[in-house]
Amino acid sequence: MSVYFLCLVLFCIGLYCILRKRNLIKIIIGIAIIEYAVNLFFVLVGYKMGGRAPILSPGQSIVDMVDPLPQALVLTAIVIGLAVTALIAAIAMRVYEKYGTFDITKIRRLKG
Amino acid sequence: MTNHLLPLFVIIPLASAFVNSLLGKRIKGFSDIISSIATLFLAVISVYSVFLIKDSGMIVYKVGGWAPPIGISMVMDGLTSFMLVTVNVIAFFISIYSINYMEKYTEKWNFYCLFLLMIAGMNGVVISGDMFNLYVFLEIAAISSYALVAFGTEHEGLEASFKYAVMGTVASSFILLGIVFLYSFTSTLNMADMSMEIARKGASCIVLLASVLFLMGFGLKSALVPFHAWLPDAHPSAPAPISAMLSGVLIKSLGIYALIRIFFSVLGAEPKILSIMMVLGVLSMMVGVILAIGQWDLKRLLAYHSISQVGYIILGIGLGTPLGILGGLFHLLNHSVFKSLLFLNSGAVEYAVGTRDLEKMGGLREKMGVTANTSLIASMSIAGIPPFNGFWSKMIIIAACVEAGHFAFAFCAVIGSILTLASFMKVQRYAFFGELKSTLNQIKEAPFFMKLSMIVLAVICVAGGLLLLPDVSKVFLGPARDAVLAGSEYAKDVFAALR
């Protein structure tokens, strides 16, 4: 049970990072933390303590197998997360070129 | 073999984006032609799919030949084909509009690549019958829209894109978390199978938790009011065709369609969730329109109206009655037509005048007849003046509110409509009527393709009310409404269609 709770803590750290930090790069790190928390939770959902790899071979009965589906899905989710992080980092670089700062309190042309 | 039509909705835009990225840079004009042809073909097969659905009810395609619940499935029912028509028809007109409009940007072929990827993502979300697949397509559409908002690489665009990307990613994380919870509860990802499993196991707090996560995630994607902060920045900062695409169809296929599909077809329409949707709808309706009135930036004003009009749609859907759902879906279609038209008009004005500030315009009617007249039609549609399409859908929503006994909501909807009228009178007064400013003597009307797509969309606005005729409604809007109302019958239909 405590691992799930720690996942929640990790998620909240990421959320805090996005909401409270002023630096664009730190916000990107916060996004990465949130993604990791969700992915970790997804793997844990399919994990079984002491389970073995889900390979079916003749003459073996199916006992104590780890659910392989979340692992495959998390792989996809990690790739998506990579694309998002790369894109946001590229945008942050262009923002720095234009505004000369990473501080979000100084990047405020849009309002109203 | 009609079910082989289904993967085409994803394959065509993906393949043409790929070909575009290979050849678009080398051959001049190639990307214009290929994306127009691809979107035209998509629009044609989406209209054709409406007639297929009328005959056969529901079509299921098994990706890779694996039968659900093991394999991924693509499902087409009335609601899906309705959304596909909305997305692809609008996408076609926006694509031909971009031929002229995007001339002022460099790297036009990159724009078409991202544009086609976004269409692939949206079609995928709409057609997918698998939870995780829905998430993947949603991310494809979302990532390309982040990049498209920043396409101009100007100050505003980059700032808005960063904000949009951060909020969008958090929303996607919530959605993925909701999918994880549902998977842990039902041990399946197929929507139909999941729906049966939830019905078998009965209500649980895990399902409730997942619904709240979905409401947050998709609520942010569709810009309902507590989650709307990104929209008024992101939509105006994008190039005009992309603003039209984002406001017209992206928030609907990623946000509203997904909300409807998950809450009605998978989780079963819970009265609690529906009442939350209604309250959020009314809130967005009022807050959006009140914030819109004070705006002087033309595109920002339109963006706030998107929030308000999404409120109408969600209110109609949240009522859960046949009339309310019909009104909500019809308003979804109408809003995507007139809002994209308004954004295309604002693009034409910006193309000619070079500003979006209403105070610097005036008397444009003399010089830009087509833009002025089409925007007048769109403004009257959005304000709900008969006989334009917006009037009919708003009237149905208000009538449905009264029928369901929610008089306060009906009253709010009427007030919202009046305030919408007021703010569009402001747009017309400052931009198109009045005296032509001396600084604007040199401006010219927009080029041919821009005029063409604006005129066709205006004609759809005028003729939109005809979709309510009993014979037409039986083919187009009726099946969509029935698909929403079917609720958990969806699962049975999917498995029946497989046999």
Short mmCIF file of N, CA, C and O in Angstrom, two decimals, chain A residues 11 15 18 24-25 27-28 31 34-35 37-39 41-42 45-46 67 69-70 72-74 76-77 80-81 83-84 87-88 91-92 94-95 98-99 104 107-112, chain B residues 132 135-136 139 142-144 146-147 150 153-163 165-166 169-170 173-174 176-177 179-181 183-184 188-189 232-234 237 291 295 300 304:
data_model
loop_
_atom_site.label_atom_id
_atom_site.label_comp_id
_atom_site.label_asym_id
_atom_site.label_seq_id
_atom_site.Cartn_x
_atom_site.Cartn_y
_atom_site.Cartn_z
N PHE A 11 3.59 12.45 -7.41
CA PHE A 11 2.69 13.21 -8.27
C PHE A 11 2.49 14.62 -7.71
O PHE A 11 2.55 15.61 -8.44
N LEU A 15 3.25 18.35 -9.24
CA LEU A 15 2.20 19.37 -9.36
C LEU A 15 2.61 20.66 -8.66
O LEU A 15 2.44 21.75 -9.19
N ILE A 18 5.08 22.52 -10.76
CA ILE A 18 4.49 23.25 -11.88
C ILE A 18 3.79 24.52 -11.40
O ILE A 18 3.87 25.57 -12.00
N LEU A 24 11.09 28.52 -16.08
CA LEU A 24 10.51 27.65 -17.11
C LEU A 24 11.10 26.25 -17.04
O LEU A 24 10.38 25.25 -17.18
N ILE A 25 12.42 26.15 -16.84
CA ILE A 25 13.06 24.84 -16.83
C ILE A 25 12.56 24.00 -15.66
O ILE A 25 12.31 22.80 -15.80
N ILE A 27 9.66 24.20 -14.34
CA ILE A 27 8.30 23.75 -14.69
C ILE A 27 8.38 22.51 -15.57
O ILE A 27 7.63 21.55 -15.39
N ILE A 28 9.35 22.52 -16.50
CA ILE A 28 9.50 21.34 -17.37
C ILE A 28 9.88 20.12 -16.54
O ILE A 28 9.37 19.02 -16.75
N ILE A 31 6.86 18.74 -14.96
CA ILE A 31 6.07 17.93 -15.89
C ILE A 31 6.65 16.53 -15.98
O ILE A 31 5.91 15.52 -15.93
N ILE A 34 5.70 14.52 -12.94
CA ILE A 34 4.30 14.05 -12.99
C ILE A 34 4.20 12.84 -13.90
O ILE A 34 3.56 11.84 -13.57
N GLU A 35 4.86 12.93 -15.06
CA GLU A 35 4.78 11.80 -15.99
C GLU A 35 5.37 10.54 -15.37
O GLU A 35 4.80 9.44 -15.49
N ALA A 37 5.55 9.80 -12.22
CA ALA A 37 4.67 9.31 -11.16
C ALA A 37 3.55 8.47 -11.76
O ALA A 37 3.25 7.37 -11.27
N VAL A 38 2.95 8.99 -12.85
CA VAL A 38 1.84 8.25 -13.46
C VAL A 38 2.33 6.93 -14.04
O VAL A 38 1.72 5.87 -13.86
N ASN A 39 3.50 6.97 -14.72
CA ASN A 39 4.02 5.74 -15.31
C ASN A 39 4.36 4.70 -14.25
O ASN A 39 4.05 3.52 -14.41
N PHE A 41 3.05 4.43 -11.32
CA PHE A 41 1.80 3.90 -10.77
C PHE A 41 1.21 2.85 -11.71
O PHE A 41 0.72 1.82 -11.28
N PHE A 42 1.31 3.12 -13.01
CA PHE A 42 0.75 2.20 -13.99
C PHE A 42 1.49 0.85 -13.93
O PHE A 42 0.87 -0.21 -13.94
N VAL A 45 0.48 -1.09 -10.86
CA VAL A 45 -0.85 -1.72 -10.92
C VAL A 45 -0.74 -3.14 -11.45
O VAL A 45 -1.43 -4.04 -10.99
N GLY A 46 0.17 -3.36 -12.41
CA GLY A 46 0.29 -4.70 -12.98
C GLY A 46 1.32 -5.55 -12.29
O GLY A 46 1.50 -6.71 -12.66
N ASP A 67 1.47 -8.79 -14.74
CA ASP A 67 0.64 -8.39 -15.87
C ASP A 67 1.50 -7.62 -16.88
O ASP A 67 2.03 -6.57 -16.57
N LEU A 69 0.67 -6.14 -19.73
CA LEU A 69 0.05 -5.08 -20.52
C LEU A 69 0.46 -3.67 -20.05
O LEU A 69 0.86 -2.85 -20.87
N PRO A 70 0.40 -3.40 -18.72
CA PRO A 70 0.82 -2.06 -18.29
C PRO A 70 2.25 -1.73 -18.71
O PRO A 70 2.54 -0.58 -19.05
N ALA A 72 3.83 -2.67 -21.41
CA ALA A 72 3.82 -2.27 -22.82
C ALA A 72 3.24 -0.88 -22.98
O ALA A 72 3.75 -0.06 -23.75
N LEU A 73 2.17 -0.59 -22.20
CA LEU A 73 1.53 0.71 -22.34
C LEU A 73 2.43 1.82 -21.81
O LEU A 73 2.49 2.91 -22.38
N VAL A 74 3.13 1.51 -20.70
CA VAL A 74 4.01 2.54 -20.12
C VAL A 74 5.12 2.88 -21.09
O VAL A 74 5.51 4.05 -21.21
N THR A 76 4.85 3.04 -24.27
CA THR A 76 4.25 4.03 -25.17
C THR A 76 4.14 5.39 -24.49
O THR A 76 4.46 6.42 -25.07
N ALA A 77 3.69 5.36 -23.22
CA ALA A 77 3.49 6.62 -22.50
C ALA A 77 4.82 7.34 -22.32
O ALA A 77 4.88 8.57 -22.38
N ILE A 80 5.65 9.09 -25.55
CA ILE A 80 4.85 10.31 -25.68
C ILE A 80 5.41 11.41 -24.79
O ILE A 80 5.54 12.57 -25.19
N GLY A 81 5.77 11.01 -23.54
CA GLY A 81 6.32 11.98 -22.61
C GLY A 81 7.60 12.60 -23.14
O GLY A 81 7.84 13.80 -22.99
N ALA A 83 8.36 13.06 -26.30
CA ALA A 83 8.01 14.02 -27.35
C ALA A 83 7.56 15.33 -26.74
O ALA A 83 7.98 16.41 -27.16
N VAL A 84 6.71 15.23 -25.70
CA VAL A 84 6.20 16.46 -25.08
C VAL A 84 7.34 17.24 -24.46
O VAL A 84 7.46 18.46 -24.64
N LEU A 87 9.49 18.95 -27.04
CA LEU A 87 8.81 20.10 -27.65
C LEU A 87 8.80 21.29 -26.69
O LEU A 87 9.10 22.42 -27.07
N ILE A 88 8.44 21.00 -25.41
CA ILE A 88 8.34 22.11 -24.46
C ILE A 88 9.71 22.73 -24.23
O ILE A 88 9.84 23.96 -24.13
N ILE A 91 10.42 24.98 -27.06
CA ILE A 91 9.67 26.24 -26.95
C ILE A 91 10.31 27.14 -25.89
O ILE A 91 10.45 28.35 -26.09
N ALA A 92 10.75 26.54 -24.77
CA ALA A 92 11.36 27.33 -23.71
C ALA A 92 12.63 28.01 -24.22
O ALA A 92 12.89 29.17 -23.89
N ARG A 94 13.20 28.96 -27.33
CA ARG A 94 12.80 30.08 -28.17
C ARG A 94 12.28 31.24 -27.33
O ARG A 94 12.50 32.41 -27.67
N VAL A 95 11.56 30.91 -26.23
CA VAL A 95 11.09 31.97 -25.34
C VAL A 95 12.27 32.72 -24.79
O VAL A 95 12.28 33.96 -24.73
N LYS A 98 13.65 35.18 -27.21
CA LYS A 98 12.83 36.36 -27.43
C LYS A 98 12.84 37.28 -26.22
O LYS A 98 12.93 38.50 -26.35
N TYR A 99 12.66 36.70 -25.02
CA TYR A 99 12.47 37.53 -23.84
C TYR A 99 13.76 37.73 -23.05
O TYR A 99 13.83 38.60 -22.20
N ILE A 104 8.95 33.32 -15.29
CA ILE A 104 7.61 33.50 -15.87
C ILE A 104 6.94 34.78 -15.42
O ILE A 104 6.01 35.25 -16.06
N ILE A 107 7.66 37.14 -18.20
CA ILE A 107 7.15 36.79 -19.53
C ILE A 107 5.64 36.99 -19.50
O ILE A 107 4.88 36.07 -19.27
N ARG A 108 5.21 38.19 -19.66
CA ARG A 108 3.77 38.45 -19.49
C ARG A 108 3.27 39.43 -20.54
O ARG A 108 2.90 40.54 -20.24
N ARG A 109 3.30 39.03 -21.78
CA ARG A 109 2.73 39.93 -22.78
C ARG A 109 1.24 39.72 -22.91
O ARG A 109 0.51 40.59 -23.35
N LEU A 110 0.78 38.50 -22.59
CA LEU A 110 -0.62 38.16 -22.80
C LEU A 110 -1.37 38.42 -21.50
O LEU A 110 -1.00 37.90 -20.47
N LYS A 111 -2.38 39.21 -21.57
CA LYS A 111 -3.24 39.33 -20.40
C LYS A 111 -4.64 39.78 -20.80
O LYS A 111 -4.87 40.17 -21.92
N GLY A 112 -5.54 39.73 -19.83
CA GLY A 112 -6.90 40.19 -20.12
C GLY A 112 -7.90 39.09 -20.19
O GLY A 112 -7.63 37.94 -20.19
N PHE B 132 -6.73 3.24 -24.21
CA PHE B 132 -5.35 3.71 -24.29
C PHE B 132 -5.05 4.28 -25.66
O PHE B 132 -4.33 5.26 -25.80
N TYR B 135 -6.06 7.72 -25.75
CA TYR B 135 -5.06 8.59 -25.12
C TYR B 135 -3.91 8.90 -26.09
O TYR B 135 -3.47 10.05 -26.19
N VAL B 136 -3.46 7.87 -26.83
CA VAL B 136 -2.33 8.08 -27.75
C VAL B 136 -2.71 9.07 -28.85
O VAL B 136 -1.98 10.02 -29.14
N GLU B 139 -2.87 12.56 -27.60
CA GLU B 139 -1.57 13.21 -27.47
C GLU B 139 -1.01 13.62 -28.83
O GLU B 139 -0.38 14.67 -28.93
N ALA B 142 -2.75 16.77 -29.58
CA ALA B 142 -2.37 17.84 -28.65
C ALA B 142 -0.96 18.34 -28.94
O ALA B 142 -0.74 19.55 -29.00
N ILE B 143 -0.02 17.42 -29.15
CA ILE B 143 1.37 17.86 -29.38
C ILE B 143 1.46 18.68 -30.65
O ILE B 143 2.10 19.73 -30.69
N SER B 144 0.77 18.24 -31.72
CA SER B 144 0.88 19.05 -32.94
C SER B 144 0.19 20.39 -32.74
O SER B 144 0.64 21.38 -33.34
N TYR B 146 0.24 22.11 -29.91
CA TYR B 146 1.19 22.98 -29.18
C TYR B 146 2.17 23.60 -30.18
O TYR B 146 2.48 24.80 -30.11
N ALA B 147 2.67 22.74 -31.08
CA ALA B 147 3.66 23.25 -32.03
C ALA B 147 3.03 24.27 -32.96
O ALA B 147 3.66 25.27 -33.33
N ALA B 150 2.70 27.83 -31.62
CA ALA B 150 3.96 28.57 -31.63
C ALA B 150 4.50 28.73 -33.05
O ALA B 150 5.63 29.15 -33.21
N THR B 153 6.45 31.75 -34.16
CA THR B 153 7.61 32.03 -33.29
C THR B 153 7.74 33.52 -32.99
O THR B 153 8.81 34.08 -33.01
N GLU B 154 6.62 34.14 -32.67
CA GLU B 154 6.63 35.50 -32.15
C GLU B 154 6.52 35.43 -30.64
O GLU B 154 6.26 34.35 -30.09
N HIS B 155 6.65 36.58 -29.97
CA HIS B 155 6.60 36.60 -28.51
C HIS B 155 5.34 35.94 -27.97
O HIS B 155 5.38 35.02 -27.17
N GLU B 156 4.17 36.43 -28.47
CA GLU B 156 2.91 35.96 -27.91
C GLU B 156 2.71 34.48 -28.16
O GLU B 156 2.29 33.74 -27.28
N GLY B 157 3.02 34.07 -29.39
CA GLY B 157 2.79 32.67 -29.76
C GLY B 157 3.58 31.73 -28.88
O GLY B 157 3.05 30.73 -28.37
N LEU B 158 4.86 32.05 -28.64
CA LEU B 158 5.69 31.16 -27.83
C LEU B 158 5.21 31.11 -26.39
O LEU B 158 5.11 30.03 -25.79
N GLU B 159 4.87 32.28 -25.86
CA GLU B 159 4.41 32.32 -24.48
C GLU B 159 3.12 31.51 -24.32
O GLU B 159 2.99 30.68 -23.42
N ALA B 160 2.18 31.75 -25.25
CA ALA B 160 0.91 31.04 -25.18
C ALA B 160 1.12 29.55 -25.35
O ALA B 160 0.49 28.74 -24.66
N SER B 161 2.01 29.19 -26.27
CA SER B 161 2.24 27.78 -26.53
C SER B 161 2.82 27.09 -25.30
O SER B 161 2.44 25.97 -24.97
N PHE B 162 3.72 27.77 -24.61
CA PHE B 162 4.30 27.17 -23.40
C PHE B 162 3.22 26.93 -22.36
O PHE B 162 3.10 25.85 -21.78
N LYS B 163 2.41 27.94 -22.15
CA LYS B 163 1.33 27.84 -21.17
C LYS B 163 0.37 26.70 -21.54
O LYS B 163 0.01 25.87 -20.71
N ALA B 165 0.99 24.16 -23.50
CA ALA B 165 1.61 22.84 -23.44
C ALA B 165 1.68 22.34 -22.00
O ALA B 165 1.40 21.17 -21.73
N VAL B 166 2.01 23.22 -21.06
CA VAL B 166 2.10 22.79 -19.67
C VAL B 166 0.73 22.33 -19.18
O VAL B 166 0.57 21.24 -18.62
N THR B 169 -0.41 19.11 -20.88
CA THR B 169 0.28 17.91 -20.42
C THR B 169 -0.25 17.45 -19.08
O THR B 169 -0.42 16.25 -18.84
N VAL B 170 -0.52 18.42 -18.18
CA VAL B 170 -1.09 18.04 -16.90
C VAL B 170 -2.45 17.38 -17.11
O VAL B 170 -2.76 16.34 -16.50
N SER B 173 -2.00 13.92 -18.20
CA SER B 173 -1.60 13.05 -17.10
C SER B 173 -2.82 12.63 -16.28
O SER B 173 -2.93 11.47 -15.87
N PHE B 174 -3.72 13.57 -16.06
CA PHE B 174 -4.94 13.22 -15.33
C PHE B 174 -5.74 12.16 -16.10
O PHE B 174 -6.26 11.22 -15.51
N LEU B 176 -4.59 9.98 -18.25
CA LEU B 176 -3.90 8.69 -18.18
C LEU B 176 -4.11 8.05 -16.81
O LEU B 176 -4.34 6.84 -16.71
N LEU B 177 -4.08 8.87 -15.76
CA LEU B 177 -4.30 8.34 -14.41
C LEU B 177 -5.71 7.75 -14.30
O LEU B 177 -5.89 6.67 -13.72
N ILE B 179 -7.40 6.47 -16.74
CA ILE B 179 -7.40 5.21 -17.49
C ILE B 179 -6.75 4.11 -16.66
O ILE B 179 -7.23 2.98 -16.62
N VAL B 180 -5.67 4.46 -15.92
CA VAL B 180 -5.00 3.46 -15.07
C VAL B 180 -5.96 2.94 -14.02
O VAL B 180 -6.07 1.73 -13.79
N PHE B 181 -6.70 3.85 -13.38
CA PHE B 181 -7.64 3.41 -12.34
C PHE B 181 -8.70 2.49 -12.93
O PHE B 181 -9.05 1.46 -12.36
N TYR B 183 -8.43 0.70 -15.58
CA TYR B 183 -7.81 -0.58 -15.95
C TYR B 183 -7.63 -1.45 -14.72
O TYR B 183 -7.88 -2.66 -14.76
N SER B 184 -7.21 -0.85 -13.61
CA SER B 184 -7.00 -1.66 -12.41
C SER B 184 -8.33 -2.20 -11.90
O SER B 184 -8.37 -3.26 -11.28
N THR B 188 -9.33 -4.39 -18.30
CA THR B 188 -9.47 -4.36 -19.75
C THR B 188 -9.35 -2.92 -20.21
O THR B 188 -9.52 -2.00 -19.40
N LEU B 189 -9.01 -2.74 -21.48
CA LEU B 189 -8.91 -1.39 -21.99
C LEU B 189 -9.93 -1.11 -23.08
O LEU B 189 -10.15 0.02 -23.45
N PRO B 232 -7.90 31.56 -23.98
CA PRO B 232 -7.83 32.92 -24.52
C PRO B 232 -6.41 33.35 -24.90
O PRO B 232 -6.26 34.33 -25.61
N ASP B 233 -5.39 32.66 -24.43
CA ASP B 233 -4.03 32.96 -24.89
C ASP B 233 -3.68 32.18 -26.14
O ASP B 233 -3.13 32.73 -27.10
N ALA B 234 -3.96 30.87 -26.09
CA ALA B 234 -3.48 30.00 -27.16
C ALA B 234 -4.22 30.27 -28.46
O ALA B 234 -3.59 30.33 -29.52
N SER B 237 -3.17 33.56 -30.40
CA SER B 237 -1.77 33.69 -30.79
C SER B 237 -1.40 32.83 -31.98
O SER B 237 -0.38 33.07 -32.62
N LEU B 291 -16.50 37.95 -19.95
CA LEU B 291 -15.12 38.34 -20.21
C LEU B 291 -14.95 38.79 -21.66
O LEU B 291 -14.09 39.61 -21.97
N GLN B 295 -13.26 42.85 -24.43
CA GLN B 295 -12.03 42.68 -25.21
C GLN B 295 -11.99 43.60 -26.42
O GLN B 295 -13.00 43.81 -27.07
N ARG B 300 -9.06 37.56 -29.54
CA ARG B 300 -9.23 37.24 -28.13
C ARG B 300 -10.72 37.23 -27.75
O ARG B 300 -11.19 36.38 -27.00
N TYR B 304 -12.84 34.02 -26.21
CA TYR B 304 -13.71 33.97 -25.04
C TYR B 304 -15.10 33.47 -25.41
O TYR B 304 -15.74 32.77 -24.64
#
